[in-house]
mmCIF file with all atom_site columns, C-alpha atoms in Angstrom:
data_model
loop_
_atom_site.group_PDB
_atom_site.id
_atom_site.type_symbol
_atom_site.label_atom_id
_atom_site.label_alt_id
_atom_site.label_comp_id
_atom_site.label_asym_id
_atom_site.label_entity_id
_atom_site.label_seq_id
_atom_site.pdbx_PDB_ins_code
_atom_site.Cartn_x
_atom_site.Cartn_y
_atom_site.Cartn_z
_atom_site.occupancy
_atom_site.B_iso_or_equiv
_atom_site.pdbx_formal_charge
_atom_site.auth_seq_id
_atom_site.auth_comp_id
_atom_site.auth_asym_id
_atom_site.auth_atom_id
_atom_site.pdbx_PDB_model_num
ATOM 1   C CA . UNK A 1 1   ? 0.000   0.000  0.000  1.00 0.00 ? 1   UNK A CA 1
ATOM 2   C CA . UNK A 1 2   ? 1.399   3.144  -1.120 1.00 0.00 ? 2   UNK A CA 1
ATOM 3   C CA . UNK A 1 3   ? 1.281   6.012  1.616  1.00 0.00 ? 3   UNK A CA 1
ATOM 4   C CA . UNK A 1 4   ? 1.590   9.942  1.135  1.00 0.00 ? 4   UNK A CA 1
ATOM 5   C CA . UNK A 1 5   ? 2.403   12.638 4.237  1.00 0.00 ? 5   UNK A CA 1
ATOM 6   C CA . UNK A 1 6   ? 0.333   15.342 4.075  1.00 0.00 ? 6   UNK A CA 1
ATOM 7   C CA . UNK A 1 7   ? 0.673   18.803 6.325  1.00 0.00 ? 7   UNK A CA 1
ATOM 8   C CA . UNK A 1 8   ? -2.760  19.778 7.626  1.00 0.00 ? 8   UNK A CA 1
ATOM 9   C CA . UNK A 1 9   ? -3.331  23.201 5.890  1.00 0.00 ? 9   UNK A CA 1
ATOM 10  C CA . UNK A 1 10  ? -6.660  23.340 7.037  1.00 0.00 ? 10  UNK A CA 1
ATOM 11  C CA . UNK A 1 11  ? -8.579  22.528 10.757 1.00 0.00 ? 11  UNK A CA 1
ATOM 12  C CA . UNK A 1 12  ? -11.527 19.903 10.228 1.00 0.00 ? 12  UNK A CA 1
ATOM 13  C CA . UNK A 1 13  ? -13.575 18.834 12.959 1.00 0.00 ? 13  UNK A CA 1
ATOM 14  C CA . UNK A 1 14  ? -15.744 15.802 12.037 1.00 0.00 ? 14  UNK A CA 1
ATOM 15  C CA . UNK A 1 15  ? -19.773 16.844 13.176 1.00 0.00 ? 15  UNK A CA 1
ATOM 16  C CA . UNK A 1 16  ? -20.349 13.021 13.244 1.00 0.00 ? 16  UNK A CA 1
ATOM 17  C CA . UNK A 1 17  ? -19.554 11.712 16.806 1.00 0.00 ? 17  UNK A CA 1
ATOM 18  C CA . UNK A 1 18  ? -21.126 8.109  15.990 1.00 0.00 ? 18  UNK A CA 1
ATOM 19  C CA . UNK A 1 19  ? -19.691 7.517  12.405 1.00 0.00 ? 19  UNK A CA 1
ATOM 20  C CA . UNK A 1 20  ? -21.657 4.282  11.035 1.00 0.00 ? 20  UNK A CA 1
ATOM 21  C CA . UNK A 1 21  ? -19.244 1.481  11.057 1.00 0.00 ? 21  UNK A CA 1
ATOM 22  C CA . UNK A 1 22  ? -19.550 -2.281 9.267  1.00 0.00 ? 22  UNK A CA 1
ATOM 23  C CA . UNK A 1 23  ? -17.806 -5.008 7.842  1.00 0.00 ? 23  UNK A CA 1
ATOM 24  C CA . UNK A 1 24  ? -17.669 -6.508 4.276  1.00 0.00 ? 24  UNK A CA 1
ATOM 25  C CA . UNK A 1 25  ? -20.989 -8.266 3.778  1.00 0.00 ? 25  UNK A CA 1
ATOM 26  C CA . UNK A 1 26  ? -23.009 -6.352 6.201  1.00 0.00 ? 26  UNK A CA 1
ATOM 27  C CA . UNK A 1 27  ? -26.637 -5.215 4.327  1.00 0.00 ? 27  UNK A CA 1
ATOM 28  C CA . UNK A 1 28  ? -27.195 -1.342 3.679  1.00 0.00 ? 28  UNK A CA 1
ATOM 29  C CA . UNK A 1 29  ? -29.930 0.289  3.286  1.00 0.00 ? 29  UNK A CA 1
ATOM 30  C CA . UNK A 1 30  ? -29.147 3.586  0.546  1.00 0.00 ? 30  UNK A CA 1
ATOM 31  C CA . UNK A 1 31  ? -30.545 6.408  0.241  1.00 0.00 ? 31  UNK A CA 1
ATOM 32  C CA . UNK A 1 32  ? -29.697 10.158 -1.256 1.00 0.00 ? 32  UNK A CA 1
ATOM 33  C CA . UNK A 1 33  ? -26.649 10.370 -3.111 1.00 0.00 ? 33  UNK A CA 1
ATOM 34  C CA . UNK A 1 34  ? -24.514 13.377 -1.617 1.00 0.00 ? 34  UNK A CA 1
ATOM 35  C CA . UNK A 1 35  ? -24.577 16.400 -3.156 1.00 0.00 ? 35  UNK A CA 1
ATOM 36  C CA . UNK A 1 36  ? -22.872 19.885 -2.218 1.00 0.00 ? 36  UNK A CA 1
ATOM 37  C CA . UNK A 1 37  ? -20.422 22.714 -3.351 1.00 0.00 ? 37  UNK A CA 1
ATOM 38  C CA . UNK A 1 38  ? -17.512 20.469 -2.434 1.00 0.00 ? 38  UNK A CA 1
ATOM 39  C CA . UNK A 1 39  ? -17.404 18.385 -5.216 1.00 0.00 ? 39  UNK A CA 1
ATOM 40  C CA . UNK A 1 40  ? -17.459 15.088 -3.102 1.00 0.00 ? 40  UNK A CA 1
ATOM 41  C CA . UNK A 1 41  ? -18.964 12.996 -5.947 1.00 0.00 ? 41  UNK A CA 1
ATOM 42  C CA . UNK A 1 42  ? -20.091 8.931  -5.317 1.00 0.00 ? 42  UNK A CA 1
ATOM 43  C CA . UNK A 1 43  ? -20.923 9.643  -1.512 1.00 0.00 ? 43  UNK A CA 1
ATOM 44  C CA . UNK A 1 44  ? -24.128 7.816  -0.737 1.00 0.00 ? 44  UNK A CA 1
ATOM 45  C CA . UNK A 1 45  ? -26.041 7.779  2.578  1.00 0.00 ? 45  UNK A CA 1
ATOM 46  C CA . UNK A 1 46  ? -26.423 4.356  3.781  1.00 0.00 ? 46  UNK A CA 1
ATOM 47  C CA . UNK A 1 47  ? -28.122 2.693  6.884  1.00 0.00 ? 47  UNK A CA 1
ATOM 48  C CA . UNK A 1 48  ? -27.793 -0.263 8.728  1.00 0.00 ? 48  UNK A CA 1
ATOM 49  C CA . UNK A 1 49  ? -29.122 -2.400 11.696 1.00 0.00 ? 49  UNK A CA 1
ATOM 50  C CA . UNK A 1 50  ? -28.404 -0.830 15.319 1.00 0.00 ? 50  UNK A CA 1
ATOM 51  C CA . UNK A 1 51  ? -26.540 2.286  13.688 1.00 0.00 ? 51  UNK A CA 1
ATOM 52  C CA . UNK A 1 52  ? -26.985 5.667  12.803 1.00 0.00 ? 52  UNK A CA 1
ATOM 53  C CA . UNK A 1 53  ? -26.820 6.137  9.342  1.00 0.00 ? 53  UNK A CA 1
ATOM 54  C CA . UNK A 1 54  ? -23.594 7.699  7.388  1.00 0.00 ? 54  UNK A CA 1
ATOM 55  C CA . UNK A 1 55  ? -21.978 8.972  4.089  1.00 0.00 ? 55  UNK A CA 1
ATOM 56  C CA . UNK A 1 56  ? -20.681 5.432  2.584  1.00 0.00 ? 56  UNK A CA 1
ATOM 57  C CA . UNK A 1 57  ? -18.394 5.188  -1.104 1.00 0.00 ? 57  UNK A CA 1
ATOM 58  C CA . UNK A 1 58  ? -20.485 4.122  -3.674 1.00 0.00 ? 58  UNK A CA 1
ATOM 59  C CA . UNK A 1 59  ? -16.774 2.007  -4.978 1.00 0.00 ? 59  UNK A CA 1
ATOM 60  C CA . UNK A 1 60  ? -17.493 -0.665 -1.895 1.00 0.00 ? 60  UNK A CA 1
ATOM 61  C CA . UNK A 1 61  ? -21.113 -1.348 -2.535 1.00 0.00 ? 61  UNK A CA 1
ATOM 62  C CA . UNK A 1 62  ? -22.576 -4.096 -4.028 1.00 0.00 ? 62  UNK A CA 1
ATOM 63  C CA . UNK A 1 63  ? -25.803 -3.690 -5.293 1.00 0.00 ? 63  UNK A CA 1
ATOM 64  C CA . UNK A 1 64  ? -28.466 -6.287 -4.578 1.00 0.00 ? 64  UNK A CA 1
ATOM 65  C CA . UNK A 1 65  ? -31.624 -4.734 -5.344 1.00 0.00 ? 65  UNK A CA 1
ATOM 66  C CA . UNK A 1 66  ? -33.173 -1.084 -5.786 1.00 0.00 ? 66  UNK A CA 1
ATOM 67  C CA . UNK A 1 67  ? -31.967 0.744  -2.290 1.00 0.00 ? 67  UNK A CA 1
ATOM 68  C CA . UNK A 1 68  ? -29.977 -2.054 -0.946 1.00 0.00 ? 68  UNK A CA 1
ATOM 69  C CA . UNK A 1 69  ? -26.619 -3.105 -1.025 1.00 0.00 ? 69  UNK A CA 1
ATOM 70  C CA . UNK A 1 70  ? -23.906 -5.026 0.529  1.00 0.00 ? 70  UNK A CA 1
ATOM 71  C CA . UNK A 1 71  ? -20.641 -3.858 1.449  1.00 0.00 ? 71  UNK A CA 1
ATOM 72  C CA . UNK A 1 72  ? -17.140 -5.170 -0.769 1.00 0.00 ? 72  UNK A CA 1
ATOM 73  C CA . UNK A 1 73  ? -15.232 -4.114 2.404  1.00 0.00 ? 73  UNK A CA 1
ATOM 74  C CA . UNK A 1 74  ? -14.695 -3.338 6.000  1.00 0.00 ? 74  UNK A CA 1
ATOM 75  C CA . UNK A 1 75  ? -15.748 0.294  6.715  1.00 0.00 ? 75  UNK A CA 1
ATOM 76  C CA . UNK A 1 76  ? -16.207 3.414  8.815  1.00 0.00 ? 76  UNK A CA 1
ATOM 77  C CA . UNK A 1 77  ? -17.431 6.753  8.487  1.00 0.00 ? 77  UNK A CA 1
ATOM 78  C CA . UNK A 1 78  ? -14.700 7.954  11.267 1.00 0.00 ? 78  UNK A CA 1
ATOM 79  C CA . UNK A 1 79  ? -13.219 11.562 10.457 1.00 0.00 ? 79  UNK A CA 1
ATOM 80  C CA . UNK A 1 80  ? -10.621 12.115 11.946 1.00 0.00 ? 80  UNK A CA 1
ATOM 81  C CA . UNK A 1 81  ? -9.743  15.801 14.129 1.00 0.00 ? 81  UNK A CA 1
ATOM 82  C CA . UNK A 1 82  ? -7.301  17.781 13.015 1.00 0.00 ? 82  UNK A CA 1
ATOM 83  C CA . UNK A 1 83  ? -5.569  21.045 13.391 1.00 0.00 ? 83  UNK A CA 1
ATOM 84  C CA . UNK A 1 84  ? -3.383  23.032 10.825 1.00 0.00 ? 84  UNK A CA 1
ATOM 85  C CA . UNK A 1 85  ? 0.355   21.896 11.113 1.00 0.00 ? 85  UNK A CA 1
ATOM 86  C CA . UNK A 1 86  ? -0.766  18.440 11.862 1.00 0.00 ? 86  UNK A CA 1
ATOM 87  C CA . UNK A 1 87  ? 1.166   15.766 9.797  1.00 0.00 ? 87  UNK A CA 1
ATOM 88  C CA . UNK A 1 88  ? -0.385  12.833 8.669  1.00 0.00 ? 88  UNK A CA 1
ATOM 89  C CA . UNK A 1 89  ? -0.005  9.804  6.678  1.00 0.00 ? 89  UNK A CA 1
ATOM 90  C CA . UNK A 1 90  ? -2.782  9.250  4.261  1.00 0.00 ? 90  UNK A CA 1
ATOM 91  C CA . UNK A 1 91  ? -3.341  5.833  2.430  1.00 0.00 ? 91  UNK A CA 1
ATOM 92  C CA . UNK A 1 92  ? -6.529  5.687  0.426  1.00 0.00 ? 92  UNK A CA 1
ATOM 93  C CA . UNK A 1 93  ? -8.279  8.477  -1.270 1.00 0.00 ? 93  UNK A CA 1
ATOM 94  C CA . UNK A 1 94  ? -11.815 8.411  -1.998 1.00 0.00 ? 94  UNK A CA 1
ATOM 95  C CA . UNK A 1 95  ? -13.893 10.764 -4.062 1.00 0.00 ? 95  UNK A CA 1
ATOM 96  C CA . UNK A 1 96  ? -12.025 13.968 -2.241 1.00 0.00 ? 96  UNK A CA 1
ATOM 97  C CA . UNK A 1 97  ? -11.302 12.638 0.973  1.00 0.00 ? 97  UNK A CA 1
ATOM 98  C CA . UNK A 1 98  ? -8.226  10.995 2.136  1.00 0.00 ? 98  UNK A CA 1
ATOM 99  C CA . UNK A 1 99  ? -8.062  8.139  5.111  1.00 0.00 ? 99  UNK A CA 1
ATOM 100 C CA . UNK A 1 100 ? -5.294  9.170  7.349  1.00 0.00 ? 100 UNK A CA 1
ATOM 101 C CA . UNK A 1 101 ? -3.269  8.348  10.231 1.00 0.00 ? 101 UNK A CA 1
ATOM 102 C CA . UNK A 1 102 ? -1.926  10.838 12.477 1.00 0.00 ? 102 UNK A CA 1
ATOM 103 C CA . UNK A 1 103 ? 1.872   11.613 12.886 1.00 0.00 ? 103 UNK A CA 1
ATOM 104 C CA . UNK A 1 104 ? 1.768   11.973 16.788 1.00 0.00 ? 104 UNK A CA 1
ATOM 105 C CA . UNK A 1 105 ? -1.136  10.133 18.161 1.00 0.00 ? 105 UNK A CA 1
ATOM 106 C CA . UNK A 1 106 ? -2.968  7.040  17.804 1.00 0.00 ? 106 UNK A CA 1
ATOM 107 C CA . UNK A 1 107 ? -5.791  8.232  16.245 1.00 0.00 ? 107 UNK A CA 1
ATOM 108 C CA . UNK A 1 108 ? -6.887  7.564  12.210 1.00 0.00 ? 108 UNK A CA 1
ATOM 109 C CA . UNK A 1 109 ? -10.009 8.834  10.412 1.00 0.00 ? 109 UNK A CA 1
ATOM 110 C CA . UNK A 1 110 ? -11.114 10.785 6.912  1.00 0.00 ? 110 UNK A CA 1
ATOM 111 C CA . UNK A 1 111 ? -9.947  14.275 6.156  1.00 0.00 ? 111 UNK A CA 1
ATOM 112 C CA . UNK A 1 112 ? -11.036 16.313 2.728  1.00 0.00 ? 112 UNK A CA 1
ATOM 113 C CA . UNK A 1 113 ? -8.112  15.697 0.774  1.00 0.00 ? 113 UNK A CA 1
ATOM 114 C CA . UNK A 1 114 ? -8.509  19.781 0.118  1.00 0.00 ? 114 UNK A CA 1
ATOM 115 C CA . UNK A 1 115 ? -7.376  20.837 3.311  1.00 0.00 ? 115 UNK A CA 1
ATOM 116 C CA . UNK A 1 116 ? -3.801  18.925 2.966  1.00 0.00 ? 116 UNK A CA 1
ATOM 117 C CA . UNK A 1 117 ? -1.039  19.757 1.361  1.00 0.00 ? 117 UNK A CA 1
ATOM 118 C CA . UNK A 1 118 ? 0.815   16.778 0.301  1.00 0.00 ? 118 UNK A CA 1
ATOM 119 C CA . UNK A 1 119 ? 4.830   16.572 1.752  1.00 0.00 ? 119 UNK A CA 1
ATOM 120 C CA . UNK A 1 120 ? 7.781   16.026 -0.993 1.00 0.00 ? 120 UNK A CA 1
ATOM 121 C CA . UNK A 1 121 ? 9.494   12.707 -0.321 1.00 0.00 ? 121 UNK A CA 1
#
């Protein structure tokens, strides 16, 4: 897996304190497909069993039938808190946001891959 460092340019504080979570095969119910100024294309908003519902990739969906799906993968919603100067190691990048893991605590989430500022290696 190929990893990037990226310099937090920009604070993001996730509004989400109970990100929906699942494993690969778990059933989802979808509904709207995001849609905002951001540009955060293929976002759909899923629900499941027990959970409050989240933003999930439409790339680890399975379709089943009209509204439902199944998930390809392992998942969570998790953002992750960070402040400008932070450095972080970012591994996947999704339809504008980046899964990343940060440089001086044990703590991992998404950040919008447009408040980083990717570090020369």
């Amino acid at each position: 897996m190929d990893t990037q460092q990226y310099l937090v340019r920009i604070d993001h504080t996730s509004e989400f304190p109970k990100p929906i979570t699942f494993t690969q095969g778990t059933l989802l119910t979808v509904g709207e497909t995001y849609t905002g100024p951001e540009g955060w294309d293929n976002w759909l908003f899923c629900e499941t069993a027990g959970q409050t519902g989240g933003r999930v990739p439409a790339q680890i969906l399975e379709w089943t039938q009209a509204q439902t799906a199944r998930a390809k993968a392992d998942y969570t919603a998790k953002e992750l808190n960070v402040c400008a100067g932070d450095v972080l190691t970012g591994s996947t990048i999704l339809n504008g946001w980046c899964w990343c893991e940060h440089s001086q605590r044990a703590d991992s989430g998404w950040v919008p891959l447009a408040n980083l500022q990717a570090i020369a290696q």
